[in-house]
XYZ file of C-alpha atoms in Angstrom:
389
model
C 73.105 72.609 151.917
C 74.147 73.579 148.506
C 77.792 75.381 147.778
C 76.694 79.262 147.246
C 76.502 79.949 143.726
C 79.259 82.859 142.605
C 77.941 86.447 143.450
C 77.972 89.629 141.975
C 78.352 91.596 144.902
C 81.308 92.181 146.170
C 83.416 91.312 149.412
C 83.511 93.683 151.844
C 85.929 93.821 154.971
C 85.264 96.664 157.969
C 87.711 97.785 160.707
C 86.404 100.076 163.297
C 88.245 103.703 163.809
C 88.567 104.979 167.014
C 89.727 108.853 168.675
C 91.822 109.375 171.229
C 89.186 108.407 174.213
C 88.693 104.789 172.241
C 85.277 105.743 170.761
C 84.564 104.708 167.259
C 84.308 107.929 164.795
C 84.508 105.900 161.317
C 84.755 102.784 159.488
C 87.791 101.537 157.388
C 85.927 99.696 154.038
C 88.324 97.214 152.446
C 86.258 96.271 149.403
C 86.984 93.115 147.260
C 85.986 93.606 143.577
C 87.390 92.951 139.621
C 89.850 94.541 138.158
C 87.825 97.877 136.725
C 84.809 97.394 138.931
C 86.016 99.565 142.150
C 82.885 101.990 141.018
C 80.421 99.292 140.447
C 81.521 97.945 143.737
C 80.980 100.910 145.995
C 78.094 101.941 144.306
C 76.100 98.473 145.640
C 77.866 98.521 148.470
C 76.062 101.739 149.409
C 73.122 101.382 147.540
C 72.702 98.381 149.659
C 69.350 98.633 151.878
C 69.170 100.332 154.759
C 72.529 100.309 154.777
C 73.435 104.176 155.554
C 71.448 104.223 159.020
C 72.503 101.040 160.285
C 76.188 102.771 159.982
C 74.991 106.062 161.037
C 76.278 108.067 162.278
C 80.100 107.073 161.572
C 82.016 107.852 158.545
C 83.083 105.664 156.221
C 86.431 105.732 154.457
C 87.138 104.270 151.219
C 89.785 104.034 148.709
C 88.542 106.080 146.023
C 88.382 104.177 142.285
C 91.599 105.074 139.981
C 90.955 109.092 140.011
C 92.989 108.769 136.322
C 89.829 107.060 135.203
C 86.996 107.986 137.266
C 85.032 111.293 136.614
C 84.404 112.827 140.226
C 80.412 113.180 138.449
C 79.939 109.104 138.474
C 80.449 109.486 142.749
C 77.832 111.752 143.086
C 75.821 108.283 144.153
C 77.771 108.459 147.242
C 76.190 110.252 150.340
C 78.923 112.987 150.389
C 77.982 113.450 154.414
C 78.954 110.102 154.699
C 81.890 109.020 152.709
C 85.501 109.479 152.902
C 88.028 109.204 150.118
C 91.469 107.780 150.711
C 93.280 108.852 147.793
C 97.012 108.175 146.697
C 100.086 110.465 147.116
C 100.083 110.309 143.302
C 96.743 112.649 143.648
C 98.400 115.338 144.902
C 100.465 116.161 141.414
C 99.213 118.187 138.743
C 97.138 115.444 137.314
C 94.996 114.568 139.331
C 94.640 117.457 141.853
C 91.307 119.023 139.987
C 89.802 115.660 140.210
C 90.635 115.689 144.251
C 89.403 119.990 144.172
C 86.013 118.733 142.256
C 85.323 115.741 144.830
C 86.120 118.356 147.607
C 83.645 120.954 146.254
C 81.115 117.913 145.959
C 81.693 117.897 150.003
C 83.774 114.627 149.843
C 86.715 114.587 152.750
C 89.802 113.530 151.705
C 92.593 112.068 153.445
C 95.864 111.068 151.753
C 97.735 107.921 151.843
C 101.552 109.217 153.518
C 103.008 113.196 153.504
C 101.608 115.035 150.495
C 102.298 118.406 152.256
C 101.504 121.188 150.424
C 100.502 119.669 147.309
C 98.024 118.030 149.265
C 96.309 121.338 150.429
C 96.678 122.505 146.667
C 94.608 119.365 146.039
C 91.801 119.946 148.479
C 93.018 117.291 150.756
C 92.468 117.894 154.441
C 93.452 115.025 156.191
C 96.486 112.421 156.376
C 96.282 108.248 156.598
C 99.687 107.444 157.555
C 101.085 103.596 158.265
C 102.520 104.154 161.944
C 103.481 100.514 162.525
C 107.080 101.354 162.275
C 107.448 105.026 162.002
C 104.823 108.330 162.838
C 104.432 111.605 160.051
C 106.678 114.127 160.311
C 105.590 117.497 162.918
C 105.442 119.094 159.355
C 103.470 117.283 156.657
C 101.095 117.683 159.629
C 100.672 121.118 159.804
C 100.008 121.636 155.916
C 96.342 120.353 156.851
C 93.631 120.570 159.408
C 93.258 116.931 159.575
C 91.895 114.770 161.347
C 95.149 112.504 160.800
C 94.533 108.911 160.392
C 96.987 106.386 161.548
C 96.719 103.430 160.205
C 98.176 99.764 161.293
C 98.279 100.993 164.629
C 98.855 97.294 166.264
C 100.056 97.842 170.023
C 99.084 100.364 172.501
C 102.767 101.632 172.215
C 102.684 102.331 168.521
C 98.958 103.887 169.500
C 100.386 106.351 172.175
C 103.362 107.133 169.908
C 100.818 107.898 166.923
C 98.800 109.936 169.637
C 101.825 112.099 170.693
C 102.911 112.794 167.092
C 99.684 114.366 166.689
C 97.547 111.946 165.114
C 93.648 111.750 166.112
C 92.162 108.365 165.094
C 93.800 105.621 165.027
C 92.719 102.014 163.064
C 94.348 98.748 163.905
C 94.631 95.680 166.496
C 95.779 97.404 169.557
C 92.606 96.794 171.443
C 93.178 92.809 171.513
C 97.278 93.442 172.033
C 97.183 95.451 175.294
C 100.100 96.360 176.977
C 101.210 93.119 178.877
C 102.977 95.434 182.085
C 99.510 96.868 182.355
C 97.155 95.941 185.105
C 94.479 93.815 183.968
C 92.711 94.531 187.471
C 92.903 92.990 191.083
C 92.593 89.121 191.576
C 89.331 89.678 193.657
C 87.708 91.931 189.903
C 88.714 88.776 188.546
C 87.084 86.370 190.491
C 84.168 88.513 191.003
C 83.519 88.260 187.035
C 84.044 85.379 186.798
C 81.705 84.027 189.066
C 79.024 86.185 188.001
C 79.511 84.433 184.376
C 79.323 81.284 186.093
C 76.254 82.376 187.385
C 75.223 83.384 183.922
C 76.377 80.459 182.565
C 73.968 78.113 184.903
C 70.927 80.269 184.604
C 71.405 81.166 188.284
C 68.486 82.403 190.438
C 67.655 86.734 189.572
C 68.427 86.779 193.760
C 71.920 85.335 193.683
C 72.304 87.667 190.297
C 71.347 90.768 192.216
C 74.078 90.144 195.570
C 77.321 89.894 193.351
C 76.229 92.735 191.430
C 75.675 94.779 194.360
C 79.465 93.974 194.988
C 80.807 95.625 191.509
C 79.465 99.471 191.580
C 80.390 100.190 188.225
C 78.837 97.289 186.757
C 75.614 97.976 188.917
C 76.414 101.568 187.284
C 76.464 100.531 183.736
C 73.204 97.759 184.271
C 71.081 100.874 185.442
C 72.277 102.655 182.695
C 71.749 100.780 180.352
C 68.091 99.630 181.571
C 67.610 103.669 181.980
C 68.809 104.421 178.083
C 66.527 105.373 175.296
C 67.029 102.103 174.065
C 64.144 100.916 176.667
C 62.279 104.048 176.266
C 60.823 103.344 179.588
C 58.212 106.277 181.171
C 59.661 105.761 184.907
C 63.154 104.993 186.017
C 64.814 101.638 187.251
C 66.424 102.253 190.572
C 66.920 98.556 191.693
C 68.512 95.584 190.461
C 65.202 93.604 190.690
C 63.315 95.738 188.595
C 66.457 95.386 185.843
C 65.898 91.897 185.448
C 62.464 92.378 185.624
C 62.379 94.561 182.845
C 65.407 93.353 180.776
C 64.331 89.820 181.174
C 66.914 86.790 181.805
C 67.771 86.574 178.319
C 68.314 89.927 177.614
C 69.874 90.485 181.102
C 72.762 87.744 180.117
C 73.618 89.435 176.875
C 73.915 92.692 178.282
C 75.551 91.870 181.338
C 78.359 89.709 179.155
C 79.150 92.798 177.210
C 78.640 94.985 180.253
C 82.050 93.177 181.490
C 83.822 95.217 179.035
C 82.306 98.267 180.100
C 85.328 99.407 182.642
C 87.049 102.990 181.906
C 90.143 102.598 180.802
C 93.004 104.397 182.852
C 93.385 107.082 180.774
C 89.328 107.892 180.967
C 88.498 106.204 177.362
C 85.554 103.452 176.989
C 87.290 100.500 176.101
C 88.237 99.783 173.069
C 87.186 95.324 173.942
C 83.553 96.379 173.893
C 82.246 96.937 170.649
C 84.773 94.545 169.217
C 82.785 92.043 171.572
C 79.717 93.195 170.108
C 80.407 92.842 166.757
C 81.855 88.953 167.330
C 78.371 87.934 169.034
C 76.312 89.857 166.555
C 77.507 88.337 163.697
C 77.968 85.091 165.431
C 74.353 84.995 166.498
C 73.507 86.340 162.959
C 75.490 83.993 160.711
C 73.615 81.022 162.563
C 70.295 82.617 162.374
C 70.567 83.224 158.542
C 71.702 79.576 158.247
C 69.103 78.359 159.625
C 69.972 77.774 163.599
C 67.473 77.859 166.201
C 67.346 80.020 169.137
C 69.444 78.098 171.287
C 72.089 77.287 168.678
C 72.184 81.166 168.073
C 72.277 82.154 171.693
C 75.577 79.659 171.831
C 76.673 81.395 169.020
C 76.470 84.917 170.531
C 78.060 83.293 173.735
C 80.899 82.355 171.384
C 81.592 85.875 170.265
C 81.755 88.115 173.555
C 83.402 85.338 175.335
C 86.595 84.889 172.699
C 87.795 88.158 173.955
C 88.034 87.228 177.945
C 91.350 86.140 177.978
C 92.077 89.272 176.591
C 89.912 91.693 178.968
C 91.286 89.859 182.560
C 94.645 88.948 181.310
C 94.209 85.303 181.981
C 94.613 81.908 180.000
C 91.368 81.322 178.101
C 92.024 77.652 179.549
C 91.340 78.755 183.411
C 88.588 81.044 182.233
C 86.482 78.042 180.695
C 87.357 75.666 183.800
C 85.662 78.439 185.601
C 82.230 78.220 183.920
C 79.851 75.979 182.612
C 79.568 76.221 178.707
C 78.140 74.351 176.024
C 81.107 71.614 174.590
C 80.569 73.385 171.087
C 81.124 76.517 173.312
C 84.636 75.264 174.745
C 85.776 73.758 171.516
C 85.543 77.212 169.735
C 86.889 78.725 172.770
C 89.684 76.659 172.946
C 90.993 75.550 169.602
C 88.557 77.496 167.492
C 87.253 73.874 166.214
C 83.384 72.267 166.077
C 80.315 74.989 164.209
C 81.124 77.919 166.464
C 84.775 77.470 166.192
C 84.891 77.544 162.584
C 82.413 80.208 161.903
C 84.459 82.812 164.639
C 87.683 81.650 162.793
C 86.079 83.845 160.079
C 84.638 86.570 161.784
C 87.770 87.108 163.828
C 89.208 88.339 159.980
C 88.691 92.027 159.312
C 87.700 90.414 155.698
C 87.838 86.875 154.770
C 89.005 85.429 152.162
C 86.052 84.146 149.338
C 87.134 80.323 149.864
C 86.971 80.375 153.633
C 83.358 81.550 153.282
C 82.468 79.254 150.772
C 83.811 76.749 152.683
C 81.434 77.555 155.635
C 78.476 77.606 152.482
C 78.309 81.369 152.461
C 78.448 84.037 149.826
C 79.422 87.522 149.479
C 75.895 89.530 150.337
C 75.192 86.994 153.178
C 78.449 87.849 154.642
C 77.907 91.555 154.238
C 74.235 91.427 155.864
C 75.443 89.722 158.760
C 78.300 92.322 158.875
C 76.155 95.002 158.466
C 73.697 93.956 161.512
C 76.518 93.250 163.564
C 78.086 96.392 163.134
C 74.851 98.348 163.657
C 74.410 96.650 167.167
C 77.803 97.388 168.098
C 77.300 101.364 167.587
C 73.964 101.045 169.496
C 75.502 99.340 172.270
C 78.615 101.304 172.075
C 75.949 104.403 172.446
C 73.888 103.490 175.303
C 76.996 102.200 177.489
């Protein structure tokens, strides 16, 4: 295969926003493009096919282009239902604040990058992005708008609660893969029971042996029925057994649904958890980067494998080294596992990155729209799963 020629469009990086109960209520855009071309870049970004309703129906938040330049008319390409502007404090002084009052009477939502207080009200600013890795907004520059308050680099689940008490309601950054370590990652016999049922996945196990250990975890039993139950299946009458989920879901569907459905567990504090569409988006784009290179069904179905298992160590608080010795994967499977080495290991290397870098894709033989397509399925999945669970 040929090194991808340069390409036009740009590179585009996504990072999920969550409220206070975990769920995801927007997407953080970190777009890539030439000095000058911020316009041109969001403009094919969202001109890009069907590329509103596979987001729907989260909002997306962008950095708007250099207001100084930009007339608020050349954005009217951008679904105003859709998009929100992150703007700099620097928008909230007399220069640029009928800019911000035009884009706000276009029905943009704008949130601004630290305390613009009052100004920022003057401006038409509603909202607040504020980096809490060190430090949280003041009670005050609060108050001066409606919000909701975004804080942003929000990398622990103490700087989260922190951000939470201070009065901030979504929240964008890596504390769902750094969970509090004094937190209990569940009982030793959870453990083992999930882990034998994905060594029963693993082996292709009989749909009998399938339906006795599940019959031993209510609330994944819970969550299959659910799921089988959900639009999604738009089924005219109800699954009430186990048998009749497999039956229906089929084996391979079962095992892809039943991997993520391991991340399914309420979280203490009565939120979804925050593991499972991150999951979902790993084996999505996983299983979609290998299918647009050309990989067959098996070496896609590794691929996916790949994705919603790198996050296991994470979910039962255990060395990923005693979770492989538990089941029986694939050797590409265990290298990418492991030491992130071999096809799969190299290809999650990248899409563990909110955005890569161009030369790490072009050293896996990608370019920029391939990247975004797979992206852009994977996300999509990720709300629909995130949805019907």
């Amino acid at each position: 295969m040929s090194l991808p020629e340069a390409s036009p469009f740009p590179l585009v990086g996504l990072k999920a926003v969550t409220n206070a109960q975990h769920e995801w209520v927007a997407l953080a855009f970190d777009i890539v493009a030439d000095p000058g071309g911020a316009l041109n870049a969001l403009q094919a970004v969202f001109s890009y096919p069907d590329m509103q309703a596979a987001l729907a129906p989260l909002d997306c938040i962008v950095t708007a282009p250099d207001l100084a330049v930009t007339d608020p008319a050349q954005l009217r390409s951008l679904p105003s239902s859709m998009v929100m502007f992150r703007v700099p404090l620097s928008a909230c002084t007399a220069g640029s604040q009928k800019k911000c009052k035009q884009l706000a009477e276009q029905g943009y939502r704008l949130l601004v990058e630290g305390e613009g207080g009052i100004h920022a009200g003057q401006a038409g600013i509603r909202s607040m992005a504020f980096d809490c890795s060190e430090n949280v907004p003041s009670e005050l520059a609060m108050l001066t708008m409606p919000g909701p308050h975004l804080a942003l680099n929000v990398d622990t689940q103490a700087r989260r609660d922190a951000a939470k008490a201070a009065g901030m309601a979504w929240f964008c950054g890596d504390y769902a893969r750094h969970p509090d370590p004094d937190a209990a990652q569940g009982d030793g016999t959870s453990r083992k029971r999930l882990l034998a049922l994905l060594g029963l996945l693993a082996r292709d196990a009989d749909s009998r042996e399938l339906e006795i250990l599940l019959k031993q975890d209510p609330a994944l039993s819970y969550h299959l029925l659910k799921v089988v139950n959900s639009a999604a299946f738009a089924l005219s009458t109800p699954i009430h057994s186990f048998g009749q989920a497999i039956n229906v879901l089929g084996r391979r569907q079962l095992q892809r649904w039943l991997q993520l459905l391991l991340y399914a567990r309420q979280q203490d504090d009565g939120g979804a958890n925050p593991l499972l569409p991150l999951a979902a988006v790993r084996a999505a784009q996983m299983e979609a980067l290998v299918k647009l290179r050309g990989g067959d069904r098996d070496q896609q179905d590794m691929a996916f494998v790949t994705g919603v298992f790198s996050l296991l160590d994470v979910l039962l608080g255990m060395p990923m080294t005693e979770i492989v010795a538990a089941l029986s994967l694939d050797l590409d499977v265990v290298m990418a596992l492991l030491d992130r080495a071999g096809p799969y290991g190299e290809l999650l290397k990248v899409v563990e990155q909110d955005r890569p870098d161009s030369s790490a894709l072009r050293d896996l033989e990608l370019d920029h729209e391939t990247w975004w397509r797979s992206l852009l399925q994977a996300y999509h999945w990720a709300i629909q799963v995130s949805r019907n669970l």
